mmCIF file of C-alpha atoms in Angstrom:
data_model
loop_
_atom_site.group_PDB
_atom_site.id
_atom_site.type_symbol
_atom_site.label_atom_id
_atom_site.label_comp_id
_atom_site.label_asym_id
_atom_site.label_seq_id
_atom_site.Cartn_x
_atom_site.Cartn_y
_atom_site.Cartn_z
ATOM 1 C CA GLU A 1 203.706 80.185 -196.718
ATOM 2 C CA THR A 2 202.245 79.831 -200.092
ATOM 3 C CA GLY A 3 199.239 78.355 -202.132
ATOM 4 C CA VAL A 4 197.222 76.685 -199.616
ATOM 5 C CA THR A 5 197.449 75.098 -196.704
ATOM 6 C CA GLN A 6 195.783 73.002 -193.792
ATOM 7 C CA THR A 7 196.548 71.801 -190.417
ATOM 8 C CA PRO A 8 197.352 70.404 -188.797
ATOM 9 C CA ARG A 9 198.205 67.034 -191.691
ATOM 10 C CA HIS A 10 196.922 63.873 -189.488
ATOM 11 C CA LEU A 11 194.820 64.207 -186.911
ATOM 12 C CA VAL A 12 192.856 61.036 -184.702
ATOM 13 C CA MET A 13 190.010 61.507 -182.769
ATOM 14 C CA GLY A 14 186.911 59.656 -180.606
ATOM 15 C CA MET A 15 184.020 59.291 -181.354
ATOM 16 C CA THR A 16 182.839 62.850 -178.914
ATOM 17 C CA ASN A 17 186.112 64.635 -179.528
ATOM 18 C CA LYS A 18 185.556 68.138 -181.051
ATOM 19 C CA LYS A 19 187.892 69.121 -182.977
ATOM 20 C CA SER A 20 188.417 71.906 -186.057
ATOM 21 C CA LEU A 21 189.870 71.777 -189.326
ATOM 22 C CA LYS A 22 192.296 74.877 -190.627
ATOM 23 C CA CYS A 23 192.362 75.773 -194.278
ATOM 24 C CA GLU A 24 194.552 78.996 -195.346
ATOM 25 C CA GLN A 25 194.967 80.737 -198.835
ATOM 26 C CA HIS A 26 197.690 82.302 -200.328
ATOM 27 C CA LEU A 27 196.667 83.541 -203.685
ATOM 28 C CA GLY A 28 193.963 86.320 -202.991
ATOM 29 C CA HIS A 29 190.950 84.322 -204.038
ATOM 30 C CA ASN A 30 187.704 85.179 -203.497
ATOM 31 C CA ALA A 31 186.808 81.391 -203.217
ATOM 32 C CA MET A 32 187.094 78.764 -200.975
ATOM 33 C CA TYR A 33 185.658 74.918 -200.539
ATOM 34 C CA TRP A 34 185.878 71.481 -198.238
ATOM 35 C CA TYR A 35 185.894 68.354 -199.718
ATOM 36 C CA LYS A 36 185.802 65.050 -198.479
ATOM 37 C CA GLN A 37 187.960 61.956 -199.986
ATOM 38 C CA SER A 38 187.613 58.813 -198.976
ATOM 39 C CA ALA A 39 188.354 55.435 -200.314
ATOM 40 C CA LYS A 40 185.714 54.677 -201.520
ATOM 41 C CA LYS A 41 183.810 57.373 -203.155
ATOM 42 C CA PRO A 42 184.664 60.205 -205.595
ATOM 43 C CA LEU A 43 185.897 63.673 -204.198
ATOM 44 C CA GLU A 44 183.028 64.780 -203.239
ATOM 45 C CA LEU A 45 182.142 68.592 -202.013
ATOM 46 C CA MET A 46 181.534 69.499 -199.012
ATOM 47 C CA PHE A 47 180.585 73.083 -198.518
ATOM 48 C CA VAL A 48 181.961 76.449 -200.830
ATOM 49 C CA TYR A 49 182.267 80.195 -199.952
ATOM 50 C CA ASN A 50 181.934 83.285 -201.948
ATOM 51 C CA PHE A 51 183.160 86.361 -200.581
ATOM 52 C CA LYS A 52 182.630 84.624 -196.625
ATOM 53 C CA GLU A 53 178.959 83.653 -197.629
ATOM 54 C CA GLN A 54 177.825 80.162 -197.804
ATOM 55 C CA THR A 55 176.760 79.603 -201.651
ATOM 56 C CA GLU A 56 176.628 75.851 -200.777
ATOM 57 C CA ASN A 57 175.781 72.309 -198.375
ATOM 58 C CA ASN A 58 176.086 69.719 -200.135
ATOM 59 C CA SER A 59 173.657 67.747 -197.214
ATOM 60 C CA VAL A 60 176.364 67.623 -195.057
ATOM 61 C CA PRO A 61 175.936 66.544 -191.790
ATOM 62 C CA SER A 62 175.363 68.846 -189.201
ATOM 63 C CA ARG A 63 178.275 67.058 -186.986
ATOM 64 C CA PHE A 64 180.134 69.392 -189.650
ATOM 65 C CA SER A 65 180.297 73.105 -189.272
ATOM 66 C CA PRO A 66 182.415 75.387 -191.314
ATOM 67 C CA GLU A 67 183.423 78.640 -190.706
ATOM 68 C CA CYS A 68 184.385 80.884 -192.819
ATOM 69 C CA PRO A 69 185.523 84.433 -190.936
ATOM 70 C CA ASN A 70 187.273 86.129 -194.201
ATOM 71 C CA SER A 71 188.337 85.393 -197.525
ATOM 72 C CA SER A 72 192.273 83.939 -196.636
ATOM 73 C CA HIS A 73 190.800 81.539 -194.092
ATOM 74 C CA LEU A 74 188.864 78.466 -193.592
ATOM 75 C CA PHE A 75 187.497 76.148 -191.017
ATOM 76 C CA LEU A 76 185.825 72.682 -190.116
ATOM 77 C CA HIS A 77 184.911 72.756 -187.002
ATOM 78 C CA LEU A 78 183.953 68.767 -185.834
ATOM 79 C CA HIS A 79 181.905 66.847 -183.663
ATOM 80 C CA THR A 80 180.523 63.654 -182.294
ATOM 81 C CA LEU A 81 182.018 62.319 -185.892
ATOM 82 C CA GLN A 82 181.014 58.696 -186.393
ATOM 83 C CA PRO A 83 184.082 55.981 -187.896
ATOM 84 C CA GLU A 84 181.994 56.643 -191.638
ATOM 85 C CA ASP A 85 183.480 60.538 -191.841
ATOM 86 C CA SER A 86 187.072 59.073 -191.326
ATOM 87 C CA ALA A 87 189.063 60.456 -194.911
ATOM 88 C CA LEU A 88 191.023 62.576 -196.331
ATOM 89 C CA TYR A 89 189.202 66.086 -196.026
ATOM 90 C CA LEU A 90 190.915 68.701 -199.264
ATOM 91 C CA CYS A 91 190.521 72.445 -198.678
ATOM 92 C CA ALA A 92 190.216 74.994 -202.031
ATOM 93 C CA SER A 93 190.768 77.902 -202.891
ATOM 94 C CA SER A 94 189.427 79.592 -206.091
ATOM 95 C CA GLN A 95 189.010 83.483 -208.095
ATOM 96 C CA VAL A 96 185.614 83.550 -208.997
ATOM 97 C CA GLY A 97 184.282 85.074 -212.209
ATOM 98 C CA GLY A 98 186.491 86.781 -215.064
ATOM 99 C CA GLY A 99 185.878 84.667 -217.297
ATOM 100 C CA GLY A 100 188.205 82.442 -215.574
ATOM 101 C CA ASP A 101 187.512 78.362 -215.521
ATOM 102 C CA ASN A 102 186.658 78.331 -212.158
ATOM 103 C CA GLU A 103 189.954 76.660 -211.958
ATOM 104 C CA GLN A 104 190.630 74.574 -208.041
ATOM 105 C CA PHE A 105 193.560 75.113 -205.962
ATOM 106 C CA PHE A 106 193.683 72.378 -203.031
ATOM 107 C CA GLY A 107 195.669 72.442 -200.017
ATOM 108 C CA PRO A 108 197.091 68.769 -198.904
ATOM 109 C CA GLY A 109 194.476 67.839 -196.830
ATOM 110 C CA THR A 110 194.114 66.553 -193.122
ATOM 111 C CA ARG A 111 193.509 62.737 -192.619
ATOM 112 C CA LEU A 112 191.307 62.503 -190.795
ATOM 113 C CA THR A 113 190.939 58.997 -188.215
ATOM 114 C CA VAL A 114 187.701 58.655 -185.998
ATOM 115 C CA LEU A 115 187.977 56.079 -183.423
ATOM 116 C CA THR B 1 173.950 64.673 -209.715
ATOM 117 C CA GLN B 2 175.694 63.992 -212.407
ATOM 118 C CA LEU B 3 178.253 61.685 -212.613
ATOM 119 C CA LEU B 4 181.502 61.140 -214.407
ATOM 120 C CA GLU B 5 182.825 57.307 -214.354
ATOM 121 C CA GLN B 6 186.355 56.796 -215.011
ATOM 122 C CA SER B 7 188.042 54.229 -216.176
ATOM 123 C CA PRO B 8 189.483 52.187 -216.100
ATOM 124 C CA GLN B 9 189.928 51.962 -212.269
ATOM 125 C CA PHE B 10 193.303 51.000 -211.645
ATOM 126 C CA LEU B 11 196.309 50.558 -214.029
ATOM 127 C CA SER B 12 199.457 49.394 -213.550
ATOM 128 C CA ILE B 13 201.863 49.865 -216.306
ATOM 129 C CA GLN B 14 205.481 49.280 -216.603
ATOM 130 C CA GLU B 15 207.708 52.902 -217.690
ATOM 131 C CA GLY B 16 207.454 53.564 -221.198
ATOM 132 C CA GLU B 17 203.877 51.764 -222.271
ATOM 133 C CA ASN B 18 201.412 54.335 -223.763
ATOM 134 C CA LEU B 19 197.899 54.470 -221.982
ATOM 135 C CA THR B 20 194.823 55.434 -222.303
ATOM 136 C CA VAL B 21 192.185 56.670 -219.269
ATOM 137 C CA TYR B 22 188.749 57.468 -220.128
ATOM 138 C CA CYS B 23 185.762 59.960 -218.720
ATOM 139 C CA ASN B 24 182.360 58.831 -219.663
ATOM 140 C CA SER B 25 178.292 60.770 -218.549
ATOM 141 C CA SER B 26 175.834 60.855 -220.045
ATOM 142 C CA SER B 27 175.324 64.397 -219.745
ATOM 143 C CA VAL B 28 176.950 67.779 -221.999
ATOM 144 C CA PHE B 29 179.433 69.914 -220.400
ATOM 145 C CA SER B 30 180.329 73.459 -221.077
ATOM 146 C CA SER B 31 183.883 72.254 -220.234
ATOM 147 C CA LEU B 32 185.911 69.485 -218.425
ATOM 148 C CA GLN B 33 188.813 69.420 -216.561
ATOM 149 C CA TRP B 34 191.694 67.469 -215.932
ATOM 150 C CA TYR B 35 193.319 67.283 -212.706
ATOM 151 C CA ARG B 36 196.084 64.902 -211.110
ATOM 152 C CA GLN B 37 196.797 64.178 -207.758
ATOM 153 C CA GLU B 38 200.047 62.116 -206.417
ATOM 154 C CA PRO B 39 200.216 60.577 -202.899
ATOM 155 C CA GLY B 40 200.105 62.836 -199.811
ATOM 156 C CA GLU B 41 199.001 65.899 -201.652
ATOM 157 C CA GLY B 42 195.546 67.423 -203.554
ATOM 158 C CA PRO B 43 194.629 67.662 -206.528
ATOM 159 C CA VAL B 44 196.401 69.919 -208.970
ATOM 160 C CA LEU B 45 194.672 70.884 -212.238
ATOM 161 C CA LEU B 46 196.078 69.970 -215.838
ATOM 162 C CA VAL B 47 194.117 71.308 -218.482
ATOM 163 C CA THR B 48 190.507 72.459 -219.495
ATOM 164 C CA VAL B 49 188.505 71.015 -222.168
ATOM 165 C CA VAL B 50 186.196 73.659 -223.627
ATOM 166 C CA THR B 51 185.202 72.600 -227.199
ATOM 167 C CA GLY B 52 183.881 69.764 -228.761
ATOM 168 C CA GLY B 53 186.213 67.763 -230.468
ATOM 169 C CA GLU B 54 188.611 69.564 -228.829
ATOM 170 C CA VAL B 55 192.780 67.866 -228.303
ATOM 171 C CA LYS B 56 195.198 69.891 -226.249
ATOM 172 C CA LYS B 57 198.884 68.521 -225.564
ATOM 173 C CA LEU B 58 200.491 68.918 -222.448
ATOM 174 C CA LYS B 59 204.436 67.301 -222.975
ATOM 175 C CA ARG B 60 203.630 63.242 -223.224
ATOM 176 C CA LEU B 61 199.514 63.964 -222.182
ATOM 177 C CA THR B 62 197.018 64.179 -224.794
ATOM 178 C CA PHE B 63 193.434 65.353 -223.646
ATOM 179 C CA GLN B 64 190.206 64.667 -226.027
ATOM 180 C CA PHE B 65 187.038 66.530 -225.428
ATOM 181 C CA GLY B 66 184.501 64.275 -226.828
ATOM 182 C CA ASP B 67 182.297 65.852 -230.385
ATOM 183 C CA ALA B 68 179.774 65.781 -228.554
ATOM 184 C CA ARG B 69 180.996 67.008 -225.059
ATOM 185 C CA LYS B 70 180.030 63.980 -223.478
ATOM 186 C CA ASP B 71 183.301 62.412 -222.928
ATOM 187 C CA SER B 72 186.917 62.699 -222.604
ATOM 188 C CA SER B 73 190.140 60.933 -222.540
ATOM 189 C CA LEU B 74 193.032 61.591 -221.839
ATOM 190 C CA HIS B 75 195.979 59.303 -223.398
ATOM 191 C CA ILE B 76 200.095 59.018 -221.613
ATOM 192 C CA THR B 77 202.627 58.545 -223.921
ATOM 193 C CA ALA B 78 206.091 56.346 -222.663
ATOM 194 C CA ALA B 79 204.724 56.581 -218.645
ATOM 195 C CA GLN B 80 207.012 57.588 -216.845
ATOM 196 C CA PRO B 81 207.308 57.296 -213.095
ATOM 197 C CA GLY B 82 207.005 60.457 -212.185
ATOM 198 C CA ASP B 83 203.236 60.156 -214.369
ATOM 199 C CA THR B 84 201.566 58.053 -210.900
ATOM 200 C CA GLY B 85 198.279 59.401 -209.555
ATOM 201 C CA LEU B 86 194.974 59.677 -209.343
ATOM 202 C CA TYR B 87 193.797 61.182 -212.145
ATOM 203 C CA LEU B 88 190.327 63.102 -211.324
ATOM 204 C CA CYS B 89 188.072 64.255 -214.609
ATOM 205 C CA ALA B 90 185.915 67.418 -212.848
ATOM 206 C CA CYS B 91 183.063 69.608 -214.472
ATOM 207 C CA HIS B 92 180.973 72.819 -213.118
ATOM 208 C CA SER B 93 177.691 71.434 -212.369
ATOM 209 C CA GLY B 94 174.801 73.186 -210.800
ATOM 210 C CA GLY B 95 176.353 76.410 -210.430
ATOM 211 C CA TYR B 96 180.074 77.538 -211.655
ATOM 212 C CA GLN B 97 181.395 77.580 -208.025
ATOM 213 C CA LYS B 98 180.251 73.749 -207.798
ATOM 214 C CA VAL B 99 182.615 71.159 -209.064
ATOM 215 C CA THR B 100 181.385 67.610 -209.718
ATOM 216 C CA PHE B 101 185.185 65.063 -210.124
ATOM 217 C CA GLY B 102 185.012 61.659 -211.705
ATOM 218 C CA THR B 103 185.676 58.427 -209.675
ATOM 219 C CA GLY B 104 189.435 58.877 -210.263
ATOM 220 C CA THR B 105 192.093 56.807 -212.683
ATOM 221 C CA LYS B 106 195.149 55.763 -209.567
ATOM 222 C CA LEU B 107 197.862 55.156 -212.168
ATOM 223 C CA GLN B 108 200.810 53.303 -211.479
ATOM 224 C CA VAL B 109 203.933 53.203 -213.288
ATOM 225 C CA ILE B 110 206.626 50.873 -212.544
ATOM 226 C CA PRO B 111 210.362 51.713 -213.224
#
């Protein structure tokens, strides 16, 4: 596997379900991100992890719970979601520091539908 | 929160036509990036512009950063169906790691 991978690619869940999204980066980067992309809003940053430590929580509801066990893996645990949470959830990684431009490398996303 | 407004929101053109999309804000940026997102994929970085007035070319794509570093444009010459996608501008805001994306321009190039 190369780049950034995400599983599952599609997920349908009820409002009472608990599910998790998985992201893995094979680029040796030190930062990982969760973004939400919905039809009527710009791409929104949700969480930032730098060297496994959460450095940003962009006012995300607690029904979204991130986990970063190491610098290559990132999870987004979902519980008691609402239909308005239906969206494309994108994971990204980047190499922070060293004078670069913090280019974000994105995975293909998980298309989530909440019924 | 810094808002990046892109225009137009949607654009449908014939193959071979030229087009320009815009990214505007009331804030000054240290740098600005352009990404393209194809259907079913995540965004991919096209270019980063840093200096006011800077122009960068990537084959048929020309990127310009405004002199005051508050706006940017992307011009595509002789558009191809492969140029179809969502074009997003982005900047670093509230810290180096926090990236804010623009509202996006959805481009469709018809063969």
